[in-house]
Short mmCIF file of C-alpha atoms in Angstrom, two decimals:
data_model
loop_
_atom_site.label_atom_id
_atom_site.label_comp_id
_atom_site.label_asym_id
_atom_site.label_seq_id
_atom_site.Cartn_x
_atom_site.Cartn_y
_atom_site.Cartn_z
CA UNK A 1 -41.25 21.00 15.98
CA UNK A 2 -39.04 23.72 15.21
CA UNK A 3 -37.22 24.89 11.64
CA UNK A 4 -34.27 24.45 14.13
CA UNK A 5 -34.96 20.86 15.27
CA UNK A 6 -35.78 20.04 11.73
CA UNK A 7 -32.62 21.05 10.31
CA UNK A 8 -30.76 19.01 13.07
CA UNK A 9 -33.10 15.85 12.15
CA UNK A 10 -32.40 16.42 8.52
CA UNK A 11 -28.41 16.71 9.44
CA UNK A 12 -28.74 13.84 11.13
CA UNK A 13 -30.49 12.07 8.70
CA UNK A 14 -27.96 12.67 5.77
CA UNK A 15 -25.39 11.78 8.29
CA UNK A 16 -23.66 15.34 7.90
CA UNK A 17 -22.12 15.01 11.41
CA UNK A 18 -19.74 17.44 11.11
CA UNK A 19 -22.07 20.24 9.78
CA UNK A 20 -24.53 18.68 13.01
CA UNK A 21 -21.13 19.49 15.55
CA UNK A 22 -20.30 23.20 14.07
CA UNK A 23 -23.90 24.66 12.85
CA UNK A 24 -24.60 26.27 16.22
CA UNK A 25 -21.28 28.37 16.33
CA UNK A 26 -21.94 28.94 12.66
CA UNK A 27 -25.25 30.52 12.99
CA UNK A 28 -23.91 32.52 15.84
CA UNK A 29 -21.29 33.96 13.71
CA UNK A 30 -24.34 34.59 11.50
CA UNK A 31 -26.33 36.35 13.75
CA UNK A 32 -23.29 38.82 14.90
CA UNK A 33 -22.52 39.89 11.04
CA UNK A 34 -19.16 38.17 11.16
CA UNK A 35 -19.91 35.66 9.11
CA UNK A 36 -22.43 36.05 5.81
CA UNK A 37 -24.72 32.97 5.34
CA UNK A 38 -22.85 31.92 1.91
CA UNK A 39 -19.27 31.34 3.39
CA UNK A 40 -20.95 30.10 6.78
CA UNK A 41 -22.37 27.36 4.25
CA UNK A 42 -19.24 26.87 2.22
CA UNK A 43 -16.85 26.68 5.29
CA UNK A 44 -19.74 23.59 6.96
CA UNK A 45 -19.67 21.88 3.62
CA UNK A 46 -15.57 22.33 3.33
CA UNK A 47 -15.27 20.60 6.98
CA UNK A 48 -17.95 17.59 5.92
CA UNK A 49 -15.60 17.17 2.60
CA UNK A 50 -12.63 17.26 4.69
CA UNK A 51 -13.52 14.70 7.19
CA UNK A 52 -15.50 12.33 4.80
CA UNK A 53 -11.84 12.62 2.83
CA UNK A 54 -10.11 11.70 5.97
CA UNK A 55 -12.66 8.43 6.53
CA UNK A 56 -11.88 7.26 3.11
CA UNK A 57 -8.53 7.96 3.47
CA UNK A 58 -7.95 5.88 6.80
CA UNK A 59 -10.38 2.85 4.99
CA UNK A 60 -8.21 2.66 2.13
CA UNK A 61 -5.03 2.05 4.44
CA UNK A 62 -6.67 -0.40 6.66
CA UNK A 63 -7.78 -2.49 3.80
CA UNK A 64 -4.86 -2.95 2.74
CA UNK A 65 -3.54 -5.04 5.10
CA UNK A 66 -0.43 -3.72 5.93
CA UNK A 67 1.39 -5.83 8.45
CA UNK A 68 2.59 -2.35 10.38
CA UNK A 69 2.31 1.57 9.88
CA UNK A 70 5.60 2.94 8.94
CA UNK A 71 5.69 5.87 6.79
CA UNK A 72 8.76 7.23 4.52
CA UNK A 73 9.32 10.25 7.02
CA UNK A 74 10.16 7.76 9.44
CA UNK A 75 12.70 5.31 7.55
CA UNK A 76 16.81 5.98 8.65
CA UNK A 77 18.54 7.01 5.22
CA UNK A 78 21.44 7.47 6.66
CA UNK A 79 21.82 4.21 8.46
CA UNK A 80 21.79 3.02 4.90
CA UNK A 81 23.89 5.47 2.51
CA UNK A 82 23.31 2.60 -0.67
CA UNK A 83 19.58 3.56 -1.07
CA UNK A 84 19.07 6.56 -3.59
CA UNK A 85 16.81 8.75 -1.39
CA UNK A 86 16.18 11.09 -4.23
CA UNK A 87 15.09 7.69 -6.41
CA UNK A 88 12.68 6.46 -3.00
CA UNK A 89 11.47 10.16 -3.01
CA UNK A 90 10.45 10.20 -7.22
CA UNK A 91 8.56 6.68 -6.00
CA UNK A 92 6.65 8.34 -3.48
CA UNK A 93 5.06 10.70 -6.22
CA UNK A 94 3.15 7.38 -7.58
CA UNK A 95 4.17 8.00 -10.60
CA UNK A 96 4.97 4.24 -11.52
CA UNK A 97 1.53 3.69 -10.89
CA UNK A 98 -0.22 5.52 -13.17
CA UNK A 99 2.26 3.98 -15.81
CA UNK A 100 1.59 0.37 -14.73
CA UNK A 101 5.16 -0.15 -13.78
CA UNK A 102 6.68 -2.19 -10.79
CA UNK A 103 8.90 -1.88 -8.06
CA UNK A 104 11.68 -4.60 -6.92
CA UNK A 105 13.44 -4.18 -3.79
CA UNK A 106 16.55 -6.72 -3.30
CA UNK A 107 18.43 -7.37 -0.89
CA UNK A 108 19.56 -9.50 2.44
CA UNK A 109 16.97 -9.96 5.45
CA UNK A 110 16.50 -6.81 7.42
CA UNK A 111 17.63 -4.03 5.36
CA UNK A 112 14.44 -1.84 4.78
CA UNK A 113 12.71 -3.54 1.92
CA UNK A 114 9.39 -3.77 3.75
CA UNK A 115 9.54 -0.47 5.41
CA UNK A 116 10.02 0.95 1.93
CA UNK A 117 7.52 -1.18 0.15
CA UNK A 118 5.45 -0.55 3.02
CA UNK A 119 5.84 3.41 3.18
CA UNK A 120 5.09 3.63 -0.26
CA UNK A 121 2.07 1.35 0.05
CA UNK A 122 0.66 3.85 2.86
CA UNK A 123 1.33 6.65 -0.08
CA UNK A 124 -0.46 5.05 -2.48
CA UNK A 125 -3.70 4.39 0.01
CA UNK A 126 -3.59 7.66 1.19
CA UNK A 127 -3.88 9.30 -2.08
CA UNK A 128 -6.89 6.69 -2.29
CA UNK A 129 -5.48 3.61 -4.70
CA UNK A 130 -6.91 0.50 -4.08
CA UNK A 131 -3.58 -1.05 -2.58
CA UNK A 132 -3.16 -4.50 -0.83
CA UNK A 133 -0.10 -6.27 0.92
CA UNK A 134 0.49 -9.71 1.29
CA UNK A 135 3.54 -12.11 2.13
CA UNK A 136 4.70 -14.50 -1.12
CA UNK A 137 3.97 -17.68 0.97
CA UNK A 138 0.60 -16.17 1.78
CA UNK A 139 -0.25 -15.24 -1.52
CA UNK A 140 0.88 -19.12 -3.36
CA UNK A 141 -1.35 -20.90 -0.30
CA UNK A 142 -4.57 -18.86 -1.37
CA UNK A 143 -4.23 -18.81 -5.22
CA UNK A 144 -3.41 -23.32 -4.97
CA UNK A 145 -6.45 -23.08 -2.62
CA UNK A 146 -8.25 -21.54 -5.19
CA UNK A 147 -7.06 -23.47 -8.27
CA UNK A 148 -8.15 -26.71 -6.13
CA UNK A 149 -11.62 -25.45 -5.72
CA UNK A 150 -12.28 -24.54 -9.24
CA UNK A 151 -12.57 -20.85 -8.27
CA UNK A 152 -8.43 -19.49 -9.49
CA UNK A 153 -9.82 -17.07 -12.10
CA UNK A 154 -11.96 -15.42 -9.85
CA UNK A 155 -9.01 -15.14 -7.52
CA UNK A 156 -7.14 -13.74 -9.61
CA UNK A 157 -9.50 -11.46 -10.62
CA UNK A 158 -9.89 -10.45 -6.70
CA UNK A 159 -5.89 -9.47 -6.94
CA UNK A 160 -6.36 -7.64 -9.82
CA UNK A 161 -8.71 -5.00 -8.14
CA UNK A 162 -5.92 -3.43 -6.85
CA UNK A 163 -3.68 -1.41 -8.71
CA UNK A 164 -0.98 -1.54 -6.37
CA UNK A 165 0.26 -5.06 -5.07
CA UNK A 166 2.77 -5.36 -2.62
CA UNK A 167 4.34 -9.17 -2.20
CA UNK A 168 6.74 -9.79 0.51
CA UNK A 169 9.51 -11.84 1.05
CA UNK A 170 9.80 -14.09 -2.15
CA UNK A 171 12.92 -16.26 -2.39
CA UNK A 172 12.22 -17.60 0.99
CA UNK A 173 11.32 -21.41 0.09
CA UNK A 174 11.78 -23.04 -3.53
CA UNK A 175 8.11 -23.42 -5.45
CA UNK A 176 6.70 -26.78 -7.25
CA UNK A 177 6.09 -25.99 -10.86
CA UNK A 178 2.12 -25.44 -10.24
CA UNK A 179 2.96 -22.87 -7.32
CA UNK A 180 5.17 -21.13 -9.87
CA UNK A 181 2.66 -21.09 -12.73
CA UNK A 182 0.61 -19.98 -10.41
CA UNK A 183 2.28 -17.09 -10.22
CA UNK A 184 3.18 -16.57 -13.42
CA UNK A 185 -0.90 -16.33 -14.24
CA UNK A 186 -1.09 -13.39 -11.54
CA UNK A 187 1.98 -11.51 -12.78
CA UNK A 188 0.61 -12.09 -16.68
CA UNK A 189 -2.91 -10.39 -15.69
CA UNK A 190 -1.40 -7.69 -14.11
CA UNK A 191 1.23 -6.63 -16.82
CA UNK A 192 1.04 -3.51 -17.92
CA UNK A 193 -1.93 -2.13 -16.67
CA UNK A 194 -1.16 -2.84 -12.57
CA UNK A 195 1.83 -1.97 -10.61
CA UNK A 196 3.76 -5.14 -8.53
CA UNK A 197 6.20 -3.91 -5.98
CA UNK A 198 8.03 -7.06 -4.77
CA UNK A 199 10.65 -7.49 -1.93
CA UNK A 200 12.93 -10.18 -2.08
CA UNK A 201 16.69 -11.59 -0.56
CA UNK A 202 17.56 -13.23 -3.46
CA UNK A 203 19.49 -12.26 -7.12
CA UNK A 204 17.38 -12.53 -10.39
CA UNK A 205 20.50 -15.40 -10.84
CA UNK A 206 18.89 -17.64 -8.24
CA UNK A 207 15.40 -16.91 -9.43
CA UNK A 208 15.46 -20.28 -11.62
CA UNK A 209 16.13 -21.98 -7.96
CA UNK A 210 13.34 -21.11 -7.11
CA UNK A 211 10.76 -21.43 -9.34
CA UNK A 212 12.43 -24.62 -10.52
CA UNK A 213 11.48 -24.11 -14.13
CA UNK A 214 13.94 -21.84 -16.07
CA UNK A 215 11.38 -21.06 -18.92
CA UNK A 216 8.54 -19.59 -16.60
CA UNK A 217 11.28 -17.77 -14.84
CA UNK A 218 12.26 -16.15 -17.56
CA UNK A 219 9.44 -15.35 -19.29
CA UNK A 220 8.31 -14.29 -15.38
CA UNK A 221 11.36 -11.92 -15.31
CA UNK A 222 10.77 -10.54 -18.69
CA UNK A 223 7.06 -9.15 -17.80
CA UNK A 224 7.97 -7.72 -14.05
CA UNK A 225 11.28 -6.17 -15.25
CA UNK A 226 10.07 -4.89 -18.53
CA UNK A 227 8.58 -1.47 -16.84
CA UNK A 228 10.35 -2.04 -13.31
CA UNK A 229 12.68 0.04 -11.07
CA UNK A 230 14.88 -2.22 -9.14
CA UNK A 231 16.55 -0.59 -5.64
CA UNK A 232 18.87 -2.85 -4.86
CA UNK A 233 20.07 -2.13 -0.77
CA UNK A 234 23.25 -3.42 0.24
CA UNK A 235 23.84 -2.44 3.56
CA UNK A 236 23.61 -3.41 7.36
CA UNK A 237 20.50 -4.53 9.67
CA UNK A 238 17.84 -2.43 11.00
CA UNK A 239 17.02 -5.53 13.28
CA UNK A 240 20.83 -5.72 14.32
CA UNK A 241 20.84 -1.89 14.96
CA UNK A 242 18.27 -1.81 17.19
CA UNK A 243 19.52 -5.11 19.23
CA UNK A 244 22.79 -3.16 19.07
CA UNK A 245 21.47 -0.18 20.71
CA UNK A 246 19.28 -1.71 23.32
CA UNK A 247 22.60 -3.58 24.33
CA UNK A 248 24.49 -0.52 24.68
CA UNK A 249 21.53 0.81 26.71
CA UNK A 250 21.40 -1.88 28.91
CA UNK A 251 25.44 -1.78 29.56
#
């Protein structure tokens, strides 16, 4: 066997794919003097790096469990003028993250609050944070599951591998007491060291409603709010926009 078919072997072997795709046209260049062995090297090993960045990249985002792909490039400011773009745009730097602070988007069913929490998730994963999303309801049925098979610090522990946490759609349904300690242990764990964003249609007024235990709620409030910014989004539907316009299509 060749040094030639060696090297390829070897490639393959190490699972350098991309260098495997480009070294031909790379030792042409080479060969003809337009291209001197050491940036012919640097430019194979810059295009591995770029597309093993890429994988991890794309991994990150699909772990997270996003329930769509919507990033912030695509959201309609202008469809709703009370959202501080400039304030969504100093989000999008992360920032808050690296602090340990939260996020709490309020507001009535269908303004944005997922797309935002969503678009800023995507952010987060793409600059390769460990970030997961999950719906309230779907969060309380797997921490009682876990609390009724002895296994709720472990959970916990599993939620507290990411440092960004996304919960959607709380105020929904009112809690029994252990739902809402239940929560309360996740929030506690997290404070100050993880970041919480949290969408949700109802006023911190109502949040004793539903939690049903004015203490917790408080003492709840008091960790997610101490290092929080809350966009509040008062405004129309997306959903009713786009039923609008598909009826004005169809007429």
């Amino acid at each position: 066997m060749n040094t030639y078919n060696s090297l390829i072997n070897n490639l393959e072997a190490l699972e350098l794919n991309r260098i495997k795709e480009n070294i031909d046209k790379f030792l042409d260049m080479i060969a003809d003097g337009s291209k001197t062995a050491l940036d012919a090297l640097y430019e194979l090993t810059e295009l591995e790096m770029r597309f093993r960045n890429e994988m991890a990249i794309t991994g990150c985002v699909k772990v997270a469990n996003f329930p769509y792909l919507k990033e912030i490039n695509e959201f309609d400011f202008g469809f709703q003028p009370s959202i501080d773009k400039s304030k969504i745009m100093d989000l999008m730097t992360l920032r808050f993250i690296e602090n340990g602070e939260n996020i709490i988007f309020c507001g009535t069913p269908g303004v944005g609050k997922t797309n935002l929490a969503v678009s800023i998730g995507i952010e987060a994963a793409k600059h390769r944070y460990c970030v997961y999303f999950i719906t309230f309801q779907d969060l309380i049925s797997q921490l009682k599951k876990a609390s009724a098979e002895n296994r709720l610090e472990t959970r916990i522990k599993w939620f507290c591998r990411y440092k960004l946490l996304i919960i959607d759609e709380l105020g929904y349904q009112k809690m029994d007491v252990d739902s809402a300690n239940l929560f309360f242990n996740l929030i506690a764990k997290r404070y100050e060291k993880l970041s919480t964003v949290i969408t949700t249609n109802s006023p911190f007024s109502k949040w004793a409603d539903i939690f049903q235990e004015p203490v917790l709620t408080n003492a709840l409030l008091d960790r997610l709010l101490h290092h929080c910014s809350i966009i509040n989004i008062n405004g129309p539907s997306y959903r009713l926009k786009d039923q609008m316009q598909f009826m004005q299509e169809d007429n």
